[in-house]
N, CA, C and O of each residue as an XYZ file, in Angstrom:
736
protein
N       0.838     -1.226     -0.083
C      -0.032     -0.014      0.067
C       0.821      1.185     -0.009
O       1.844      1.248      0.673
N       0.478      2.100     -0.764
C       1.186      3.333     -0.789
C       0.016      4.390     -0.490
O      -1.151      4.231     -0.849
N       0.554      5.603      0.293
C      -0.426      6.590      0.470
C       0.150      7.712      1.357
O       1.259      7.660      1.890
N      -0.701      8.702      1.455
C      -0.270      9.892      2.379
C      -1.221      9.703      3.623
O      -2.404      9.385      3.499
N      -0.661      9.906      4.715
C      -1.119      9.860      6.073
C      -0.987     11.045      6.877
O      -0.031     11.776      6.621
N      -1.855     11.400      7.899
C      -1.681     12.423      8.694
C      -1.730     12.016     10.118
O      -2.656     11.332     10.554
N      -0.735     12.431     10.854
C      -0.609     11.951     12.276
C      -0.075     13.024     13.104
O       1.111     13.345     13.018
N      -0.994     13.673     14.008
C      -0.651     14.687     14.818
C      -0.127     15.781     14.202
O       0.984     16.197     14.531
N      -0.849     16.365     13.258
C      -0.633     17.555     12.350
C       0.707     17.517     11.376
O       1.277     18.523     10.954
N       1.062     16.256     11.129
C       2.157     15.985     10.201
C       1.740     15.087      9.209
O       1.227     14.019      9.543
N       1.910     15.413      7.920
C       1.642     14.498      6.869
C       2.881     13.680      6.613
O       3.988     14.201      6.751
N       2.756     12.500      6.269
C       3.869     11.527      5.764
C       3.274     10.691      4.610
O       2.092     10.438      4.380
N       4.391     10.324      3.941
C       4.002      9.468      2.827
C       4.602      8.053      3.146
O       5.769      7.923      3.513
N       3.762      7.033      2.990
C       4.148      5.566      3.210
C       4.241      4.842      1.945
O       3.270      4.862      1.189
N       5.340      4.182      1.620
C       5.590      3.570      0.415
C       5.609      2.004      0.580
O       6.466      1.485      1.295
N       4.721      1.297     -0.041
C       4.894     -0.146     -0.240
C       5.105     -0.873      1.186
O       6.023     -1.658      1.425
N       4.131     -0.491      2.063
C       3.961     -1.306      3.357
C       2.698     -2.113      3.283
O       1.717     -1.691      2.670
N       2.712     -3.314      3.923
C       1.547     -4.118      4.003
C       0.635     -3.501      5.061
O       1.064     -2.935      6.066
N      -0.667     -3.655      4.756
C      -1.585     -3.130      5.736
C      -2.445     -4.416      6.313
O      -2.829     -5.318      5.569
N      -2.658     -4.390      7.503
C      -3.424     -5.341      8.198
C      -4.721     -5.371      7.491
O      -5.173     -4.329      7.018
N      -5.378     -6.542      7.381
C      -6.744     -6.716      6.820
C      -7.667     -5.640      7.261
O      -7.852     -5.366      8.447
N      -8.256     -5.023      6.234
C      -9.354     -3.931      6.504
C      -9.060     -2.811      7.461
O      -9.851     -1.898      7.695
N      -7.844     -2.944      8.009
C      -7.536     -1.772      9.002
C      -7.558     -0.536      8.323
O      -8.070      0.400      8.937
N      -7.146     -0.340      7.269
C      -6.969      0.915      6.466
C      -8.325      1.753      6.465
O      -8.321      2.980      6.373
N      -9.425      1.030      6.569
C     -10.717      1.543      6.472
C     -11.093      2.286      7.919
O     -11.914      3.196      8.037
N     -10.404      1.766      8.858
C     -10.626      2.383     10.122
C      -9.649      3.396     10.526
O      -9.804      3.969     11.605
N      -8.651      3.675      9.759
C      -7.632      4.696     10.174
C      -8.130      5.867      9.693
O      -8.371      5.993      8.492
N      -8.330      6.815     10.548
C      -8.803      8.259     10.086
C      -7.649      9.110      9.692
O      -7.818     10.246      9.248
N      -6.455      8.558      9.856
C      -5.203      9.340      9.514
C      -4.939      9.202      7.881
O      -4.201      9.973      7.268
N      -5.614      8.166      7.312
C      -5.340      7.863      5.843
C      -5.873      9.064      5.003
O      -7.064      9.346      5.141
N      -5.161      9.751      4.202
C      -5.605     10.883      3.389
C      -5.947     10.453      1.950
O      -7.057     10.623      1.445
N      -4.825      9.843      1.297
C      -5.118      9.489     -0.078
C      -4.167      8.426     -0.487
O      -3.138      8.318      0.180
N      -4.365      7.625     -1.491
C      -3.634      6.533     -1.939
C      -4.492      5.310     -2.194
O      -5.697      5.260     -1.947
N      -3.799      4.374     -2.685
C      -4.565      3.070     -2.861
C      -5.661      3.204     -3.842
O      -5.491      3.633     -4.984
N      -7.064      2.728     -3.235
C      -8.356      2.920     -3.978
C      -8.838      4.260     -3.752
O      -9.778      4.640     -4.450
N      -8.301      5.112     -2.810
C      -8.911      6.525     -2.649
C      -8.181      7.417     -3.569
O      -6.972      7.625     -3.466
N      -8.905      7.917     -4.431
C      -8.266      8.725     -5.563
C      -8.399     10.231     -5.501
O      -7.828     10.973     -6.300
N      -9.141     10.631     -4.563
C      -9.542     12.057     -4.416
C      -9.697     12.437     -3.150
O     -10.333     11.631     -2.470
N      -9.268     13.548     -2.523
C      -9.710     14.041     -1.197
C      -9.746     15.472     -1.209
O      -9.105     16.140     -2.020
N     -10.586     16.017     -0.200
C     -10.593     17.479      0.047
C     -10.117     17.775      1.462
O     -10.569     17.106      2.391
N      -9.228     18.744      1.675
C      -8.737     19.160      2.851
C      -9.027     20.628      3.250
O      -9.488     21.382      2.393
N      -8.813     21.022      4.349
C      -8.989     22.497      4.838
C     -10.296     23.010      4.398
O     -10.355     24.086      3.803
N     -11.314     22.335      4.640
C     -12.776     22.838      4.309
C     -12.952     22.957      2.624
O     -13.645     23.813      2.075
N     -12.294     22.074      2.039
C     -12.411     22.026      0.593
C     -11.506     22.991     -0.194
O     -11.554     23.069     -1.422
N     -10.712     23.692      0.543
C      -9.832     24.643     -0.224
C      -8.616     23.823     -0.829
O      -7.979     24.352     -1.739
N      -8.284     22.655     -0.411
C      -7.258     21.868     -0.986
C      -7.809     20.571     -1.461
O      -8.495     19.834     -0.753
N      -7.463     20.319     -2.742
C      -7.962     19.147     -3.422
C      -6.695     18.379     -3.927
O      -5.770     18.906     -4.547
N      -6.788     16.952     -3.547
C      -5.700     16.213     -4.071
C      -6.325     15.035     -4.919
O      -7.281     14.388     -4.494
N      -5.741     14.797     -6.127
C      -6.280     13.745     -6.976
C      -5.080     12.929     -7.260
O      -4.010     13.436     -7.595
N      -5.290     11.541     -7.107
C      -4.226     10.565     -7.211
C      -4.448      9.895     -8.670
O      -5.554      9.484     -9.021
N      -3.357      9.828     -9.441
C      -3.553      9.173    -10.755
C      -2.226      8.392    -11.192
O      -1.124      8.656    -10.711
N      -2.426      7.506    -12.053
C      -1.341      6.736    -12.349
C      -0.650      7.339    -13.728
O      -1.342      7.734    -14.666
N       0.510      7.359    -13.738
C       1.182      7.846    -14.960
C       1.519      6.653    -15.866
O       1.879      5.600    -15.340
N       1.425      6.757    -17.153
C       1.794      5.726    -18.072
C       1.102      4.457    -17.855
O       1.527      3.412    -18.346
N      -0.136      4.526    -17.008
C      -0.866      3.277    -16.767
C      -0.275      2.374    -15.859
O      -0.730      1.236    -15.743
N       0.739      2.786    -15.171
C       1.390      2.059    -14.199
C       1.141      2.259    -12.644
O       1.228      3.388    -12.162
N       0.841      1.189    -11.888
C       0.693      1.445    -10.504
C       1.855      1.770     -9.785
O       1.729      2.292     -8.677
N       3.059      1.521    -10.287
C       4.419      1.933     -9.720
C       4.706      3.308     -9.995
O       5.538      3.901     -9.308
N       4.146      3.831    -10.862
C       4.575      5.317    -11.335
C       3.365      6.117    -11.341
O       2.618      6.122    -12.320
N       3.116      6.859    -10.194
C       2.070      7.731    -10.097
C       2.402      9.048     -9.473
O       3.478      9.251     -8.911
N       1.394      9.993     -9.592
C       1.672     11.202     -8.953
C       0.409     11.823     -8.341
O      -0.543     11.073     -8.124
N       0.319     13.098     -8.051
C      -0.887     13.796     -7.521
C      -1.053     15.047     -8.214
O      -0.060     15.735     -8.452
N      -2.309     15.447     -8.595
C      -2.569     16.752     -8.941
C      -2.945     17.474     -7.683
O      -3.712     16.864     -6.939
N      -2.550     18.644     -7.319
C      -2.814     19.357     -6.243
C      -3.483     20.690     -6.577
O      -2.923     21.471     -7.346
N      -4.572     20.951     -6.064
C      -5.269     22.333     -6.379
C      -5.421     23.063     -4.966
O      -5.806     22.413     -3.993
N      -5.145     24.287     -4.874
C      -5.368     25.040     -3.759
C      -6.281     26.278     -4.174
O      -5.887     27.142     -4.958
N      -7.473     26.284     -3.607
C      -8.405     27.389     -4.034
C      -8.667     27.448     -5.389
O      -8.866     28.518     -5.965
N      -8.683     26.256     -5.997
C      -8.911     25.989     -7.347
C      -7.816     26.235     -8.294
O      -7.985     26.052     -9.500
N      -6.713     26.638     -7.808
C      -5.476     26.871     -8.549
C      -4.644     25.716     -8.640
O      -4.237     25.204     -7.597
N      -4.319     25.207     -9.819
C      -3.466     24.131     -9.880
C      -2.083     24.318     -9.507
O      -1.476     25.277     -9.983
N      -1.494     23.496     -8.692
C      -0.169     23.781     -8.252
C       0.677     22.825     -9.264
O       0.558     21.602     -9.348
N       1.580     23.673    -10.031
C       2.321     23.081    -11.026
C       3.841     22.851    -10.694
O       4.511     23.623    -10.008
N       4.256     21.799    -11.213
C       5.752     21.432    -11.150
C       6.447     22.012    -12.392
O       6.059     21.725    -13.524
N       7.460     22.817    -12.161
C       8.082     23.520    -13.257
C       9.555     23.095    -13.241
O      10.189     23.093    -12.185
N      10.106     22.730    -14.430
C      11.512     22.262    -14.343
C      12.316     23.466    -15.006
O      11.716     24.434    -15.473
N      13.659     23.362    -15.024
C      14.582     24.420    -15.338
C      14.542     24.571    -16.949
O      15.074     25.566    -17.442
N      13.959     23.660    -17.736
C      13.868     23.859    -19.245
C      12.501     24.439    -19.667
O      12.156     24.481    -20.848
N      11.751     24.878    -18.664
C      10.537     25.614    -19.042
C       9.328     24.720    -19.362
O       8.458     25.065    -20.162
N       9.320     23.553    -18.697
C       8.150     22.706    -18.934
C       7.337     22.585    -17.676
O       7.885     22.477    -16.579
N       6.015     22.602    -17.832
C       5.129     22.551    -16.734
C       4.840     21.112    -16.608
O       4.885     20.426    -17.629
N       4.553     20.585    -15.490
C       4.048     19.274    -15.172
C       2.618     19.323    -14.194
O       2.646     19.926    -13.121
N       1.688     18.803    -14.553
C       0.476     18.960    -13.729
C       0.633     18.025    -12.486
O      -0.028     18.292    -11.482
N       1.395     17.039    -12.493
C       1.405     16.213    -11.350
C       2.683     16.460    -10.508
O       3.711     16.932    -10.994
N       2.528     16.078     -9.114
C       3.588     16.342     -8.258
C       3.791     14.970     -7.527
O       2.833     14.226     -7.315
N       5.100     14.655     -7.143
C       5.371     13.426     -6.567
C       4.702     13.507     -5.256
O       4.281     14.554     -4.765
N       4.617     12.146     -4.633
C       4.119     12.012     -3.221
C       4.871     12.930     -2.128
O       4.259     13.610     -1.305
N       6.144     12.869     -2.215
C       6.941     13.644     -1.281
C       6.765     15.152     -1.463
O       6.813     15.905     -0.490
N       6.566     15.585     -2.682
C       6.279     16.975     -2.921
C       4.972     17.390     -2.202
O       4.854     18.337     -1.424
N       4.019     16.532     -2.587
C       2.737     16.948     -1.962
C       2.744     16.961     -0.455
O       2.193     17.821      0.232
N       3.403     15.952     -0.021
C       3.613     15.898      1.509
C       4.290     17.164      2.078
O       3.940     17.631      3.162
N       5.238     17.695      1.344
C       5.958     18.822      1.804
C       5.011     20.063      1.692
O       5.011     20.881      2.611
N       4.209     20.232      0.607
C       3.239     21.210      0.381
C       2.188     21.096      1.596
O       1.907     22.121      2.217
N       1.669     20.000      1.905
C       0.651     19.868      2.868
C       1.200     20.166      4.252
O       0.459     20.699      5.078
N       2.388     19.873      4.541
C       3.031     20.188      5.848
C       3.255     21.898      5.840
O       3.178     22.517      6.901
N       3.476     22.444      4.824
C       3.710     23.883      4.688
C       2.237     24.445      5.036
O       2.122     25.324      5.890
N       1.163     23.948      4.391
C      -0.156     24.504      4.622
C      -0.514     24.293      6.056
O      -0.936     25.231      6.732
N      -0.364     23.131      6.526
C      -0.701     22.779      7.979
C      -0.008     23.792      8.847
O      -0.703     24.345      9.698
N       1.223     24.104      8.758
C       2.013     24.900      9.611
C       1.822     26.459      9.394
O       1.857     27.257     10.331
N       1.620     26.813      8.082
C       1.594     28.175      7.693
C       0.236     28.776      7.361
O      -0.017     29.980      7.391
N      -0.569     27.846      7.057
C      -2.001     28.224      6.492
C      -2.055     28.209      4.881
O      -1.067     28.398      4.171
N      -3.040     28.018      4.526
C      -3.377     27.999      2.992
C      -3.032     29.369      2.311
O      -2.445     29.374      1.229
N      -3.384     30.498      2.924
C      -3.010     31.871      2.282
C      -1.552     32.009      2.278
O      -1.018     32.450      1.260
N      -0.871     31.697      3.255
C       0.600     31.848      3.250
C       1.271     30.911      2.170
O       2.196     31.319      1.468
N       0.795     29.724      2.081
C       1.250     28.887      1.080
C       1.141     29.422     -0.254
O       2.118     29.377     -1.002
N      -0.011     29.951     -0.645
C      -0.260     30.615     -1.837
C       0.578     31.723     -2.043
O       1.074     31.884     -3.158
N       0.834     32.602     -1.023
C       1.570     33.631     -1.226
C       3.082     33.294     -1.550
O       3.711     33.929     -2.395
N       3.598     32.293     -0.850
C       4.908     31.754     -1.202
C       4.956     31.127     -2.631
O       5.984     31.288     -3.289
N       4.079     30.534     -3.071
C       3.898     29.924     -4.242
C       3.955     30.964     -5.438
O       4.517     30.798     -6.521
N       3.246     32.074     -5.001
C       3.110     33.370     -6.067
C       4.444     33.924     -6.242
O       4.862     34.257     -7.351
N       5.206     34.043     -5.033
C       6.574     34.819     -5.054
C       7.530     33.874     -5.796
O       8.320     34.395     -6.583
N       7.547     32.570     -5.637
C       8.307     31.673     -6.351
C       8.037     31.676     -7.847
O       9.003     31.658     -8.609
N       6.860     31.696     -8.302
C       6.497     31.886     -9.659
C       6.999     33.116    -10.359
O       7.507     33.131    -11.480
N       6.784     34.224     -9.509
C       7.224     35.449    -10.060
C       8.772     35.527    -10.255
O       9.292     36.123    -11.198
N       9.432     34.897     -9.315
C      10.889     34.909     -9.613
C      11.362     33.963    -10.731
O      12.304     34.278    -11.458
N      10.756     32.900    -10.850
C      10.826     32.078    -12.014
C      10.668     32.776    -13.349
O      11.462     32.622    -14.277
N       9.602     33.549    -13.391
C       9.025     34.276    -14.387
C      10.159     35.203    -14.865
O      10.538     35.191    -16.036
N      10.682     35.997    -13.934
C      11.790     37.045    -14.243
C      13.052     36.322    -14.674
O      13.732     36.852    -15.554
N      13.394     35.295    -14.205
C      14.530     34.535    -14.820
C      14.424     34.140    -16.187
O      15.364     34.244    -16.976
N      13.112     33.613    -16.533
C      12.934     33.227    -17.869
C      12.836     34.404    -18.835
O      13.262     34.322    -19.987
N      12.189     35.644    -18.273
C      12.235     36.795    -19.097
C      13.626     37.285    -19.361
O      13.933     37.872    -20.399
N      14.363     37.050    -18.489
C      15.833     37.668    -18.615
C      16.492     36.730    -19.736
O      17.115     37.218    -20.679
N      16.333     35.519    -19.591
C      16.915     34.458    -20.481
C      16.371     34.747    -22.036
O      17.109     34.751    -23.022
N      14.979     34.980    -22.055
C      14.394     35.343    -23.243
C      14.865     36.588    -24.004
O      15.015     36.637    -25.225
N      15.084     37.612    -23.120
C      15.717     38.845    -23.644
C      17.112     38.698    -24.208
O      17.498     39.339    -25.185
N      17.821     37.860    -23.573
C      19.216     37.462    -23.985
C      19.208     36.781    -25.340
O      20.079     37.042    -26.169
N      18.096     35.785    -25.608
C      18.094     35.179    -26.837
C      17.545     36.225    -27.892
O      17.999     36.181    -29.036
N      16.651     37.100    -27.577
C      16.208     38.117    -28.550
C      17.331     38.832    -28.949
O      17.550     38.914    -30.157
N      18.133     39.398    -28.106
C      19.474     40.214    -28.473
C      20.314     39.447    -29.263
O      20.912     40.022    -30.173
N      20.486     38.177    -29.081
C      21.331     37.293    -29.897
C      20.752     37.154    -31.408
O      21.469     37.149    -32.409
N      19.388     37.045    -31.410
C      18.789     36.935    -32.663
C      18.897     38.317    -33.487
O      19.083     38.374    -34.703
N      18.759     39.344    -32.682
C      18.999     40.716    -33.483
C      20.340     40.682    -34.277
O      20.424     41.064    -35.444
N      21.381     40.193    -33.546
C      22.650     40.391    -34.218
C      22.868     39.098    -35.305
O      23.431     39.258    -36.387
N      22.403     37.968    -34.903
C      22.662     36.955    -35.901
C      21.418     35.958    -35.762
O      21.246     35.238    -34.779
N      20.563     36.012    -36.892
C      19.354     35.156    -36.812
C      19.725     33.696    -36.888
O      20.580     33.346    -37.702
N      19.154     32.843    -36.114
C      19.291     31.330    -36.038
C      17.929     30.895    -35.855
O      17.206     31.336    -34.961
N      17.547     29.951    -36.777
C      16.146     29.326    -36.660
C      16.065     28.476    -35.412
O      14.968     28.383    -34.862
N      17.092     27.858    -34.918
C      17.020     27.108    -33.680
C      16.691     27.891    -32.519
O      15.922     27.544    -31.622
N      17.392     29.081    -32.607
C      17.392     30.091    -31.447
C      15.844     30.616    -31.487
O      15.167     30.697    -30.462
N      15.431     30.913    -32.601
C      14.100     31.546    -32.797
C      12.996     30.510    -32.166
O      12.094     30.923    -31.437
N      13.125     29.313    -32.464
C      12.208     28.238    -32.004
C      12.336     28.221    -30.417
O      11.334     28.083    -29.715
N      13.516     28.356    -29.922
C      13.724     28.318    -28.491
C      13.088     29.546    -27.774
O      12.593     29.492    -26.648
N      13.157     30.644    -28.547
C      12.630     31.932    -27.908
C      11.238     31.853    -27.948
O      10.612     32.262    -26.971
N      10.570     31.337    -29.041
C       9.142     31.069    -29.072
C       8.629     30.367    -27.948
O       7.706     30.791    -27.252
N       9.281     29.198    -27.754
C       9.031     28.260    -26.575
C       8.987     29.021    -25.254
O       8.063     28.874    -24.454
N       9.975     29.804    -25.065
C      10.063     30.473    -23.747
C       9.091     31.646    -23.650
O       8.705     31.971    -22.527
N       8.715     32.227    -24.588
C       7.572     33.080    -24.723
C       6.252     32.584    -24.330
O       5.494     33.263    -23.637
N       5.951     31.371    -24.773
C       4.788     30.651    -24.379
C       4.741     30.237    -23.070
O       3.674     30.223    -22.456
N       5.932     29.849    -22.507
C       5.976     29.446    -21.099
C       5.804     30.683    -20.335
O       5.023     30.685    -19.384
N       6.467     31.754    -20.664
C       6.337     33.078    -19.775
C       4.780     33.494    -19.838
O       4.215     33.924    -18.832
N       4.115     33.344    -21.073
C       2.635     33.821    -21.061
C       1.906     32.815    -20.031
O       1.166     33.223    -19.136
N       2.160     31.631    -20.228
C       1.428     30.601    -19.254
C       1.571     31.001    -17.858
O       0.616     31.153    -17.096
N       2.910     31.181    -17.523
C       3.209     31.457    -16.133
C       2.574     32.742    -15.616
O       2.073     32.834    -14.496
N       2.630     33.755    -16.536
C       1.859     35.010    -16.268
C       0.293     34.681    -15.898
O      -0.316     35.303    -15.028
N      -0.217     33.727    -16.600
C      -1.734     33.499    -16.386
C      -1.845     32.857    -15.106
O      -2.839     33.109    -14.424
N      -0.946     32.045    -14.669
C      -1.101     31.358    -13.311
C      -0.747     32.467    -12.178
O      -1.315     32.463    -11.086
N       0.167     33.343    -12.510
C       0.419     34.378    -11.485
C      -0.821     35.354    -11.446
O      -1.150     35.916    -10.401
N      -1.455     35.516    -12.570
C      -2.583     36.352    -12.487
C      -3.664     35.670    -11.589
O      -4.177     36.333    -10.687
N      -3.987     34.528    -11.773
C      -4.896     33.773    -10.930
C      -4.603     33.918     -9.351
O      -5.478     34.083     -8.501
N      -3.380     33.837     -9.135
C      -2.913     33.964     -7.742
C      -2.899     35.491     -7.305
O      -3.051     35.750     -6.111
N      -2.739     36.420     -8.149
C      -2.920     37.728     -7.733
C      -4.413     38.147     -7.471
O      -4.675     38.961     -6.585
N      -5.403     37.568     -8.268
C      -6.785     37.899     -8.071
C      -7.319     37.216     -6.799
O      -8.249     37.672     -6.133
N      -6.593     35.985     -6.496
C      -7.184     35.180     -5.392
C      -7.167     36.141     -4.054
O      -6.143     36.718     -3.690
N      -8.260     36.228     -3.461
C      -8.470     37.122     -2.359
C      -7.996     36.334     -1.045
O      -8.277     35.155     -0.827
N      -7.271     37.118     -0.243
C      -7.011     36.353      1.249
C      -8.140     36.682      2.082
O      -8.359     37.864      2.349
N      -8.891     35.750      2.528
C     -10.147     35.896      3.378
C      -9.849     36.291      4.734
O     -10.674     36.820      5.479
N      -8.562     36.004      5.062
C      -8.262     36.263      6.442
C      -8.762     35.343      7.515
O      -8.695     35.625      8.712
N      -9.272     34.218      7.034
C      -9.732     33.122      8.048
C      -8.526     32.051      8.261
O      -7.613     31.881      7.453
N      -8.661     31.463      9.311
C      -7.697     30.358      9.737
C      -8.029     29.121      9.094
O      -9.190     28.945      8.725
N      -7.124     28.213      8.909
C      -7.479     26.869      8.472
C      -8.736     26.254      9.042
O      -9.606     25.724      8.350
N      -8.766     26.377     10.485
C      -9.681     25.679     11.129
C     -11.039     26.325     10.958
O     -12.063     25.646     11.032
N     -11.064     27.693     10.718
C     -12.493     28.084     10.379
C     -13.035     27.448      9.141
O     -14.203     27.065      9.194
N     -12.382     27.281      8.063
C     -12.813     26.624      6.888
C     -13.157     25.163      7.212
O     -14.206     24.707      6.755
N     -12.453     24.489      7.873
C     -12.565     23.083      8.280
C     -13.898     22.955      9.066
O     -14.688     22.057      8.775
N     -14.154     23.837     10.051
C     -15.330     23.862     10.894
C     -16.552     24.087      9.973
O     -17.546     23.369     10.090
N     -16.485     25.076      9.062
C     -17.574     25.423      8.273
C     -17.994     24.243      7.336
O     -19.174     23.931      7.180
N     -16.972     23.623      6.735
C     -17.128     22.579      5.906
C     -17.826     21.411      6.510
O     -18.840     20.896      6.039
N     -17.145     20.995      7.698
C     -17.746     19.931      8.466
C     -19.129     20.265      9.066
O     -19.883     19.311      9.259
N     -19.548     21.497      9.380
C     -20.891     21.827      9.759
C     -21.873     21.518      8.668
O     -22.890     20.845      8.833
N     -21.497     22.048      7.571
C     -22.367     21.859      6.390
C     -22.574     20.432      5.939
O     -23.688     20.029      5.605
N     -21.513     19.683      5.932
C     -21.472     18.172      5.622
C     -22.439     17.452      6.611
O     -23.371     16.750      6.220
N     -22.142     17.682      7.929
C     -22.887     17.036      8.931
C     -24.443     17.410      8.938
O     -25.302     16.595      9.273
N     -24.739     18.779      8.518
C     -26.144     19.209      8.658
C     -26.891     18.686      7.441
O     -28.020     18.218      7.592
N     -26.290     18.743      6.180
C     -27.111     18.570      5.044
C     -26.837     17.110      4.267
O     -27.610     16.692      3.405
N     -25.799     16.491      4.631
C     -25.396     15.424      3.995
C     -25.388     14.097      4.732
O     -25.013     13.075      4.158
């Protein structure tokens, strides 16, 4: 069994451990993994979806959404990935648990803005090279980076318009639990 668990306000990832018969159904610390493919946390503000990559049970990741904003994994070559590894999701969840959802989003926004500045600087350098000596391969690379910067700008825009409600994580959790218990 592979999965993410929460114990005493700390999230951990457990990889390939045998579970006692049916005991996993009784464990309220189990967050996601195995046959549980989706969960909502922090009053529905955080959504995690579990899916398999390349159709393999051994190779899988998680989609993570915070306030409806997809948390992307970005590599140094300017590629976005919509999945995050289990260890990355655990690190994000522990940051959210300790600092709050709004602080997590603020940190994420700042990191994306820094990455955007770095790629803009790199794209400007390529643009200057092309002005002196045109190269088809460099032009394609510049086009790729401009698309990346545009996409990154759209994600940053979504983060900029996301309003900080000023509520604590527990306030969202209590409201969500109250509605679920009352109406469902």
